[in-house]
Short mmCIF file of C-alpha atoms in Angstrom, two decimals:
data_model
loop_
_atom_site.label_atom_id
_atom_site.label_comp_id
_atom_site.label_asym_id
_atom_site.label_seq_id
_atom_site.Cartn_x
_atom_site.Cartn_y
_atom_site.Cartn_z
CA MET A 601 4.29 3.07 28.90
CA LEU A 602 5.84 5.29 25.47
CA ILE A 603 4.16 3.51 23.11
CA HIS A 604 0.71 4.26 25.06
CA TYR A 605 1.87 7.63 25.76
CA LEU A 606 2.40 8.97 22.16
CA PHE A 607 -1.20 6.41 21.52
CA HIS A 608 -2.97 8.96 24.18
CA LEU A 609 -1.40 11.80 21.52
CA ALA A 610 -2.68 10.52 18.60
CA ALA A 611 -5.67 10.26 20.81
CA PHE A 612 -6.28 13.80 21.84
CA SER A 613 -4.53 15.75 18.22
CA SER A 614 -4.16 14.14 15.00
CA LEU A 615 -6.31 11.13 15.20
CA SER A 616 -3.62 9.78 13.67
CA ALA A 617 -4.05 6.42 15.35
CA ALA A 618 -4.43 3.93 12.60
CA CYS A 619 -0.75 2.94 12.49
CA VAL A 620 1.81 0.02 12.98
CA LEU A 621 4.20 0.03 15.46
CA PRO A 622 7.84 -0.64 14.92
CA PHE A 623 9.58 -3.74 16.27
CA PRO A 624 12.22 -4.14 18.45
CA ARG A 625 14.94 -4.87 16.69
CA ALA A 626 16.02 -8.27 18.86
CA GLU A 627 12.90 -9.23 18.30
CA SER A 628 12.04 -8.20 14.35
CA ALA A 629 15.66 -10.10 13.85
CA ALA A 630 14.23 -13.35 15.43
CA LEU A 631 10.88 -12.70 12.86
CA ILE A 632 12.48 -12.93 9.87
CA ALA A 633 14.20 -15.34 11.09
CA LYS A 634 11.04 -17.51 12.19
CA ASN A 635 10.08 -16.27 9.26
CA ILE A 636 13.33 -16.84 7.10
CA GLU A 637 12.88 -20.93 8.31
CA ALA A 638 8.31 -21.66 7.56
CA ARG A 639 9.69 -20.49 4.04
CA SER A 640 12.04 -22.56 3.33
CA SER A 641 10.92 -25.18 4.44
CA ALA A 642 7.96 -25.17 2.87
CA LEU A 643 9.82 -24.89 -0.62
CA SER A 644 11.35 -28.02 0.45
CA ARG A 645 9.07 -29.41 1.31
CA SER A 646 6.27 -28.58 -2.80
CA GLN A 647 10.15 -29.03 -4.32
CA PRO A 648 8.43 -32.06 -5.39
CA CYS A 649 5.31 -31.87 -5.80
CA SER A 650 6.39 -29.37 -8.41
CA VAL A 651 7.66 -30.94 -10.98
CA ARG A 652 4.61 -33.40 -11.21
CA ARG A 653 2.44 -30.41 -10.35
CA THR A 654 -0.73 -32.24 -11.14
CA LYS A 655 -3.49 -30.01 -13.68
CA ILE A 656 -6.56 -29.23 -12.85
CA ALA A 657 -10.10 -28.81 -13.86
CA ILE A 658 -12.09 -26.81 -12.21
CA ASP A 659 -16.04 -28.13 -13.17
CA ASN A 660 -19.15 -26.44 -13.44
CA VAL A 661 -19.06 -23.73 -11.73
CA ARG A 662 -19.67 -20.03 -12.44
CA VAL A 663 -17.10 -17.35 -12.95
CA PHE A 664 -17.12 -14.26 -11.92
CA ASP A 665 -15.98 -11.59 -14.45
CA GLY A 666 -15.29 -8.75 -12.85
CA HIS A 667 -18.68 -7.62 -14.04
CA GLU A 668 -21.02 -10.00 -13.00
CA ILE A 669 -21.84 -13.97 -12.77
CA SER A 670 -22.04 -16.38 -15.40
CA LYS A 671 -25.69 -17.67 -15.50
CA CYS A 672 -23.87 -20.81 -17.21
CA PRO A 673 -21.37 -23.42 -15.33
CA THR A 674 -18.11 -23.39 -16.91
CA THR A 675 -14.80 -24.62 -16.90
CA VAL A 676 -11.78 -22.95 -14.86
CA ILE A 677 -8.35 -25.19 -15.73
CA ILE A 678 -5.45 -24.36 -13.27
CA ASP A 679 -2.65 -25.12 -14.85
CA GLY A 680 0.50 -24.71 -13.02
CA SER A 681 0.86 -20.85 -11.88
CA LYS A 682 -2.24 -19.84 -14.17
CA ILE A 683 -4.87 -20.86 -15.46
CA GLY A 684 -5.33 -22.73 -18.02
CA ASP A 685 -7.04 -23.42 -22.07
CA ASN A 686 -6.63 -26.81 -21.53
CA ALA A 687 -8.35 -30.01 -20.18
CA GLU A 688 -6.32 -32.42 -21.64
CA GLY A 689 -4.29 -33.99 -18.69
CA ALA A 690 -6.59 -32.98 -16.46
CA GLN A 691 -7.97 -33.35 -12.63
CA HIS A 692 -11.36 -32.40 -12.53
CA ILE A 693 -13.19 -31.42 -9.63
CA ASP A 694 -16.75 -31.38 -9.25
CA ALA A 695 -17.75 -27.68 -7.68
CA LYS A 696 -21.06 -28.28 -8.33
CA GLY A 697 -22.05 -24.73 -9.14
CA ALA A 698 -20.45 -23.18 -7.13
CA THR A 699 -18.60 -19.66 -7.53
CA LEU A 700 -15.01 -19.08 -8.95
CA ILE A 701 -13.82 -15.79 -7.33
CA PRO A 702 -10.24 -13.66 -8.33
CA GLY A 703 -8.31 -14.22 -5.19
CA LEU A 704 -8.57 -11.11 -3.51
CA ILE A 705 -6.66 -8.55 -2.97
CA ASP A 706 -5.90 -6.48 0.86
CA ALA A 707 -4.72 -3.46 -0.68
CA HIS A 708 -4.02 -2.33 3.47
CA CYS A 709 -2.45 -4.75 6.15
CA HIS A 710 0.96 -4.90 8.13
CA PRO A 711 1.08 -9.36 8.61
CA SER A 712 4.60 -9.63 10.37
CA ASN A 713 4.72 -13.58 10.36
CA VAL A 714 4.19 -16.63 8.63
CA THR A 715 0.77 -17.32 10.64
CA HIS A 716 -0.89 -13.76 9.37
CA LEU A 717 0.13 -15.41 6.14
CA ARG A 718 -1.91 -18.10 6.76
CA ASP A 719 -4.38 -16.24 7.80
CA LEU A 720 -4.86 -14.31 4.64
CA THR A 721 -4.89 -16.71 2.39
CA ARG A 722 -7.59 -19.29 4.71
CA TYR A 723 -9.88 -16.34 4.27
CA GLY A 724 -10.06 -16.21 0.13
CA VAL A 725 -6.74 -13.43 1.26
CA THR A 726 -4.20 -14.02 -1.66
CA THR A 727 -2.61 -10.63 -2.18
CA ALA A 728 -1.27 -8.74 0.16
CA PHE A 729 0.03 -5.08 0.92
CA ILE A 730 2.74 -4.65 3.36
CA MET A 731 1.65 -0.46 4.53
CA ALA A 732 4.65 0.08 6.41
CA CYS A 733 8.26 -1.54 5.47
CA TYR A 734 10.61 -0.10 8.51
CA GLU A 735 12.86 -2.89 8.29
CA PRO A 736 13.44 -3.49 4.85
CA GLN A 737 14.29 -7.31 6.26
CA LEU A 738 11.20 -8.25 7.36
CA CYS A 739 8.52 -7.57 4.48
CA LYS A 740 10.97 -9.81 2.09
CA SER A 741 10.81 -12.48 4.96
CA LEU A 742 6.94 -12.60 3.98
CA GLN A 743 7.50 -12.94 0.33
CA GLY A 744 7.80 -16.05 -1.28
CA HIS A 745 5.96 -18.34 0.18
CA PRO A 746 4.53 -21.52 -2.04
CA GLY A 747 0.73 -21.91 -1.25
CA LEU A 748 0.27 -18.80 0.78
CA VAL A 749 -0.40 -15.47 -0.52
CA ASP A 750 1.61 -12.90 -2.84
CA VAL A 751 2.91 -9.72 -0.43
CA LEU A 752 4.27 -6.70 -1.38
CA ARG A 753 5.66 -4.26 0.44
CA SER A 754 6.35 -0.57 0.94
CA SER A 755 9.04 1.81 1.07
CA ALA A 756 9.59 2.84 5.13
CA PRO A 757 6.91 5.04 6.00
CA ALA A 758 8.62 9.59 5.69
CA ALA A 759 7.67 11.11 8.95
CA ALA A 760 8.54 14.38 10.43
CA PRO A 761 11.09 14.11 14.11
CA ASN A 762 8.30 15.39 16.98
CA SER A 763 5.53 13.27 14.52
CA LEU A 764 3.36 10.60 15.95
CA HIS A 765 4.66 8.42 13.39
CA GLY A 766 8.03 10.51 13.44
CA ASN A 767 8.12 9.31 17.79
CA LEU A 768 8.28 5.87 15.91
CA THR A 769 10.80 5.74 13.46
CA THR A 770 12.74 6.54 16.54
CA MET A 771 12.11 3.84 18.38
CA VAL A 772 13.90 1.26 15.05
CA ASP A 773 15.72 4.04 13.32
CA ARG A 774 16.38 8.07 13.90
CA SER A 775 17.96 8.20 10.36
CA LEU A 776 14.54 7.23 8.75
CA LEU A 777 13.66 10.55 9.70
CA LEU A 778 13.27 13.35 6.66
CA TYR A 779 14.20 16.77 8.77
CA ASN A 780 14.50 19.11 5.82
CA ASN A 781 14.17 18.90 2.46
CA SER A 782 17.41 18.50 1.22
CA GLN A 783 17.54 15.16 2.92
CA ILE A 784 15.33 13.35 0.54
CA ALA A 785 16.26 12.29 -2.31
CA PRO A 786 19.10 10.82 0.31
CA TRP A 787 15.77 8.92 1.65
CA MET A 788 14.22 8.23 -1.26
CA GLU A 789 17.75 6.90 -2.61
CA ARG A 790 17.77 5.43 0.03
CA GLN A 791 14.47 2.96 0.15
CA LEU A 792 14.64 2.32 -3.44
CA ALA A 793 18.28 0.93 -2.61
CA GLY A 794 15.45 -1.69 -0.58
CA GLU A 795 13.48 -2.05 -4.09
CA PRO A 796 9.91 -1.55 -2.45
CA ASP A 797 7.06 -2.02 -4.18
CA TYR A 798 5.83 0.86 -3.65
CA ILE A 799 6.64 4.24 -1.87
CA LYS A 800 5.29 5.61 2.04
CA LEU A 801 4.59 8.45 3.51
CA ILE A 802 2.63 9.63 6.17
CA GLY A 803 0.10 13.02 6.22
CA GLU A 804 -0.17 14.33 9.75
CA THR A 805 -0.47 17.70 11.64
CA PRO A 806 2.20 17.85 13.59
CA GLY A 807 4.54 16.29 10.17
CA LEU A 808 5.92 17.22 6.58
CA SER A 809 5.41 20.05 5.29
CA GLN A 810 4.04 20.23 2.41
CA GLU A 811 6.23 21.25 0.16
CA SER A 812 8.20 17.57 0.92
CA LEU A 813 5.40 15.93 1.20
CA SER A 814 5.32 17.60 -3.56
CA CYS A 815 9.05 16.82 -3.21
CA LEU A 816 8.25 13.58 -2.87
CA THR A 817 5.82 12.66 -4.96
CA GLU A 818 7.53 13.29 -7.62
CA LEU A 819 10.72 12.00 -6.67
CA ALA A 820 9.14 8.76 -6.72
CA HIS A 821 7.01 9.33 -9.63
CA GLN A 822 10.27 10.22 -11.69
CA ASN A 823 11.58 6.74 -9.57
CA ASP A 824 8.52 5.36 -11.83
CA LYS A 825 7.29 4.44 -7.72
CA LYS A 826 3.79 4.79 -6.88
CA VAL A 827 3.15 6.94 -4.32
CA ALA A 828 0.46 5.73 -1.36
CA VAL A 829 -0.02 8.10 1.59
CA HIS A 830 -1.79 7.90 5.67
CA ALA A 831 -3.95 10.14 6.02
CA ALA A 832 -6.74 9.95 8.87
CA SER A 833 -7.55 14.31 9.23
CA LEU A 834 -9.51 16.13 6.97
CA SER A 835 -5.38 18.45 7.26
CA ALA A 836 -3.68 15.39 6.50
CA TYR A 837 -6.59 14.35 3.50
CA ALA A 838 -6.66 18.19 1.56
CA GLN A 839 -2.47 17.32 1.52
CA ALA A 840 -2.08 14.25 0.26
CA VAL A 841 -4.54 15.51 -2.54
CA ASN A 842 -2.68 18.28 -3.03
CA ALA A 843 0.68 16.55 -3.10
CA GLY A 844 -0.47 13.82 -6.27
CA VAL A 845 -0.38 11.05 -4.09
CA ASP A 846 -1.57 8.08 -6.54
CA HIS A 847 -3.29 6.46 -3.51
CA ILE A 848 -4.59 7.63 -0.18
CA GLN A 849 -4.77 5.47 2.55
CA HIS A 850 -8.38 5.69 4.96
CA VAL A 851 -10.80 8.38 5.25
CA PRO A 852 -10.84 11.45 8.08
CA LEU A 853 -11.52 10.81 11.51
CA ASP A 854 -12.66 14.02 11.94
CA GLN A 855 -14.42 15.62 9.28
CA LYS A 856 -15.88 14.88 5.91
CA VAL A 857 -13.87 15.17 2.45
CA TYR A 858 -15.36 18.78 0.62
CA THR A 859 -16.46 19.04 -2.21
CA ASP A 860 -13.20 20.61 -3.64
CA ILE A 861 -10.89 17.81 -1.88
CA LEU A 862 -13.23 15.35 -4.08
CA ARG A 863 -13.92 17.40 -7.40
CA ALA A 864 -9.48 17.59 -7.01
CA MET A 865 -8.72 13.68 -6.59
CA CYS A 866 -10.94 13.34 -9.55
CA ARG A 867 -8.97 15.92 -12.05
CA LYS A 868 -5.14 13.92 -9.68
CA ARG A 869 -6.76 9.86 -10.30
CA GLN A 870 -6.23 9.63 -6.71
CA THR A 871 -7.56 5.95 -5.03
CA SER A 872 -8.68 6.27 -0.70
CA THR A 873 -8.51 3.15 0.82
CA PRO A 874 -10.85 3.59 3.09
CA THR A 875 -9.62 0.93 5.57
CA LEU A 876 -13.54 1.64 7.26
CA THR A 877 -12.71 -2.20 9.39
CA MET A 878 -10.55 0.05 11.24
CA MET A 879 -11.74 3.28 11.04
CA ARG A 880 -14.09 1.67 13.65
CA ALA A 881 -12.88 -0.15 15.41
CA THR A 882 -10.32 2.57 16.22
CA ALA A 883 -13.23 5.51 16.68
CA GLN A 884 -14.27 2.46 19.35
CA ASN A 885 -11.83 2.75 21.29
CA VAL A 886 -9.91 6.76 20.65
CA PRO A 887 -11.56 9.85 22.22
CA HIS A 888 -13.38 11.81 19.69
CA ALA A 889 -12.38 9.17 16.16
CA ASN A 890 -15.87 10.45 15.48
CA PHE A 891 -16.17 6.85 12.91
CA GLN A 892 -19.73 8.79 10.81
CA ALA A 893 -17.09 11.35 9.26
CA ALA A 894 -15.11 8.58 7.91
CA ALA A 895 -18.62 6.57 6.52
CA ASP A 896 -19.53 9.77 4.89
CA SER A 897 -16.74 10.87 3.47
CA ALA A 898 -16.33 7.03 1.59
CA TYR A 899 -19.66 7.42 0.71
CA LEU A 900 -18.85 11.04 -0.64
CA ILE A 901 -15.63 9.60 -2.17
CA HIS A 902 -17.35 6.51 -4.30
CA LYS A 903 -21.11 8.78 -5.17
CA GLU A 904 -17.76 11.30 -6.87
CA GLY A 905 -16.66 8.81 -8.87
CA ILE A 906 -13.47 7.98 -7.33
CA PRO A 907 -11.75 4.31 -7.48
CA VAL A 908 -12.36 2.94 -3.66
CA LEU A 909 -9.85 -0.09 -3.47
CA ALA A 910 -10.34 -3.30 -0.25
CA GLY A 911 -8.07 -2.20 2.11
CA THR A 912 -7.58 -2.92 6.23
CA ASP A 913 -5.36 -2.47 7.96
CA ALA A 914 -5.34 -5.34 9.50
CA ASN A 915 -2.55 -5.04 12.50
CA LEU A 916 -2.78 -7.28 15.80
CA GLN A 917 0.32 -6.11 17.28
CA PRO A 918 0.65 -5.53 20.72
CA GLY A 919 0.09 -1.52 22.06
CA ILE A 920 -1.93 -0.45 19.21
CA PRO A 921 -5.89 1.55 19.83
CA ALA A 922 -7.67 -1.60 18.05
CA LYS A 923 -6.59 -4.88 16.84
CA VAL A 924 -8.40 -6.34 13.44
CA PRO A 925 -7.93 -9.30 12.20
CA PHE A 926 -5.90 -10.72 9.32
CA GLY A 927 -8.39 -12.28 6.99
CA SER A 928 -11.28 -12.24 8.13
CA SER A 929 -11.43 -8.47 7.65
CA LEU A 930 -11.94 -8.48 4.34
CA HIS A 931 -15.00 -9.79 4.35
CA ASP A 932 -15.38 -7.16 7.51
CA GLU A 933 -14.46 -3.88 4.96
CA LEU A 934 -16.40 -5.72 2.40
CA GLU A 935 -19.50 -4.95 4.03
CA ASN A 936 -18.71 -2.34 5.40
CA LEU A 937 -18.19 -0.59 2.24
CA VAL A 938 -21.81 -2.16 1.13
CA GLN A 939 -23.05 0.64 4.15
CA VAL A 940 -21.39 3.25 3.30
CA GLY A 941 -23.33 2.97 -0.69
CA LEU A 942 -21.37 0.80 -3.07
CA SER A 943 -23.12 -2.42 -3.98
CA ASN A 944 -22.22 -5.70 -4.01
CA LEU A 945 -20.18 -4.98 -7.78
CA GLU A 946 -18.39 -2.47 -6.39
CA ALA A 947 -17.18 -3.89 -3.38
CA LEU A 948 -15.99 -7.46 -4.65
CA ARG A 949 -15.06 -5.53 -7.67
CA ALA A 950 -12.40 -3.12 -5.17
CA ALA A 951 -11.46 -6.12 -3.38
CA THR A 952 -10.46 -7.15 -6.44
CA VAL A 953 -10.42 -5.85 -10.74
CA LEU A 954 -9.14 -2.55 -9.17
CA PRO A 955 -6.26 -2.68 -6.34
CA ALA A 956 -4.96 -5.05 -9.57
CA LEU A 957 -5.17 -2.18 -12.26
CA HIS A 958 -4.74 1.08 -10.15
CA TYR A 959 -1.36 -0.89 -8.65
CA GLY A 960 -0.77 -1.83 -12.10
CA LEU A 961 -0.38 -6.16 -11.23
CA HIS A 962 -2.11 -7.10 -14.47
CA ASP A 963 -1.35 -10.84 -14.43
CA ARG A 964 -4.24 -10.73 -11.21
CA GLY A 965 -7.70 -9.57 -9.95
CA SER A 966 -9.38 -11.53 -13.48
CA ILE A 967 -10.09 -14.28 -14.28
CA SER A 968 -8.83 -15.35 -17.66
CA PRO A 969 -6.48 -17.58 -19.29
CA GLY A 970 -2.85 -16.67 -18.18
CA MET A 971 -3.63 -15.43 -15.38
CA ARG A 972 -2.75 -15.71 -11.88
CA ALA A 973 -4.63 -18.74 -10.96
CA ASP A 974 -5.45 -16.48 -6.94
CA LEU A 975 -8.95 -18.34 -7.04
CA VAL A 976 -11.54 -18.56 -3.95
CA LEU A 977 -14.76 -21.11 -4.52
CA VAL A 978 -17.25 -18.95 -2.55
CA ASP A 979 -20.77 -20.71 -2.09
CA GLY A 980 -23.78 -18.38 -2.96
CA ASN A 981 -23.44 -15.53 -5.34
CA PRO A 982 -21.70 -12.22 -3.64
CA LEU A 983 -23.66 -10.63 -6.45
CA ASP A 984 -26.77 -11.38 -4.01
CA ASP A 985 -25.39 -11.18 -0.54
CA ILE A 986 -21.95 -9.29 0.16
CA LYS A 987 -21.79 -11.73 2.61
CA ALA A 988 -21.37 -15.18 0.74
CA THR A 989 -17.37 -13.60 0.94
CA ARG A 990 -17.62 -15.48 3.54
CA ASN A 991 -18.28 -18.96 1.99
CA ILE A 992 -14.58 -20.27 1.43
CA LYS A 993 -14.92 -23.73 -0.04
CA ARG A 994 -11.52 -23.67 -1.51
CA VAL A 995 -8.81 -21.67 -1.99
CA TRP A 996 -5.33 -21.47 -4.93
CA ALA A 997 -2.88 -19.43 -4.15
CA ALA A 998 -0.57 -18.85 -7.21
CA GLY A 999 -2.25 -22.89 -8.62
CA VAL A 1000 -0.96 -23.90 -4.48
CA GLU A 1001 -4.70 -24.70 -3.32
CA TYR A 1002 -4.37 -23.97 0.10
CA SER A 1003 -4.49 -26.62 3.10
CA GLU A 1004 -4.62 -26.78 6.71
CA ASN A 1005 -1.95 -29.36 6.43
CA THR A 1006 0.19 -29.59 4.57
CA MET A 1007 1.49 -25.08 4.76
#
């Protein structure tokens, strides 16, 4: 009942309906145990294969290099977990002119179990960013699964008491809340001890003050951590921009962004992850949520030259106002991005090159020797028809081909 009350409250106030629900402690412990057991089992099964890993040469394949798809077929080598440059001793696969793209990156999602990881991987998502880790051990239990998506994880979301996200945080651990600025340093120290890949903050009304968001951002940057902020309303967006964060999650569901915000985002070199798939689903289920404002904002952000990253906010937990499936939704997001004005090329870069670049992941996002062998083989040309990304023939995650039978 509390969960449903909170979401009704969100619908009529800050429009921050696109948020993740924390798991009750008993359920979380069970999930962690199952995830660890699945990982241990997979590692045990893959151990003999890791010694005798087969080098693979994908012949007769057209390659997306981040800017165009090669007209002439070529060969790409998978050598262990990396892309190689020597086909000697390789097992050859004839791609028959299909297109090879880098593994897709979902820059905003909320997996909680191995089934979610499999769904992401089967749809070509080889890197995923978990955008709210209330319990580090649960997120850690999703990392290191051989042949499945590589997961990066945030800190716990920084939220204020008596806010929507603060009330959700209370369901897990009240000590994670920030009551005043004197708690910022110890909060950050606690989060850094969990070794997150980046810091997650919450922008909402009521919520953290502008001063608090700015202090949290500055402290994270002093500790070499990038900052992502939830901002699903115009006021929250303005706060996130003013705080100087690195990545702004969602786009406003109440009013479109205005010129001063756009110019400040450019000046501060911030990125936007609009999560249009979740915004559309939320608007269909939450009164007063305005998807047109979200779509217009995404269009204006892109038009201004601000980097747009592809993220879905995929989440299937019971009680949320809009469910978005894992894996397939990234292809929905690519189509949504095209609909609001990105070219097919720009949309594909939003799910490959750009998230890798702006999150500092220098080992993925493109296809070249030495990079992670995160690869997706598709029929057709996504630069002609973005829906071609759905025509998946094979997926490799760090050199391991995804298979329903072996995972």
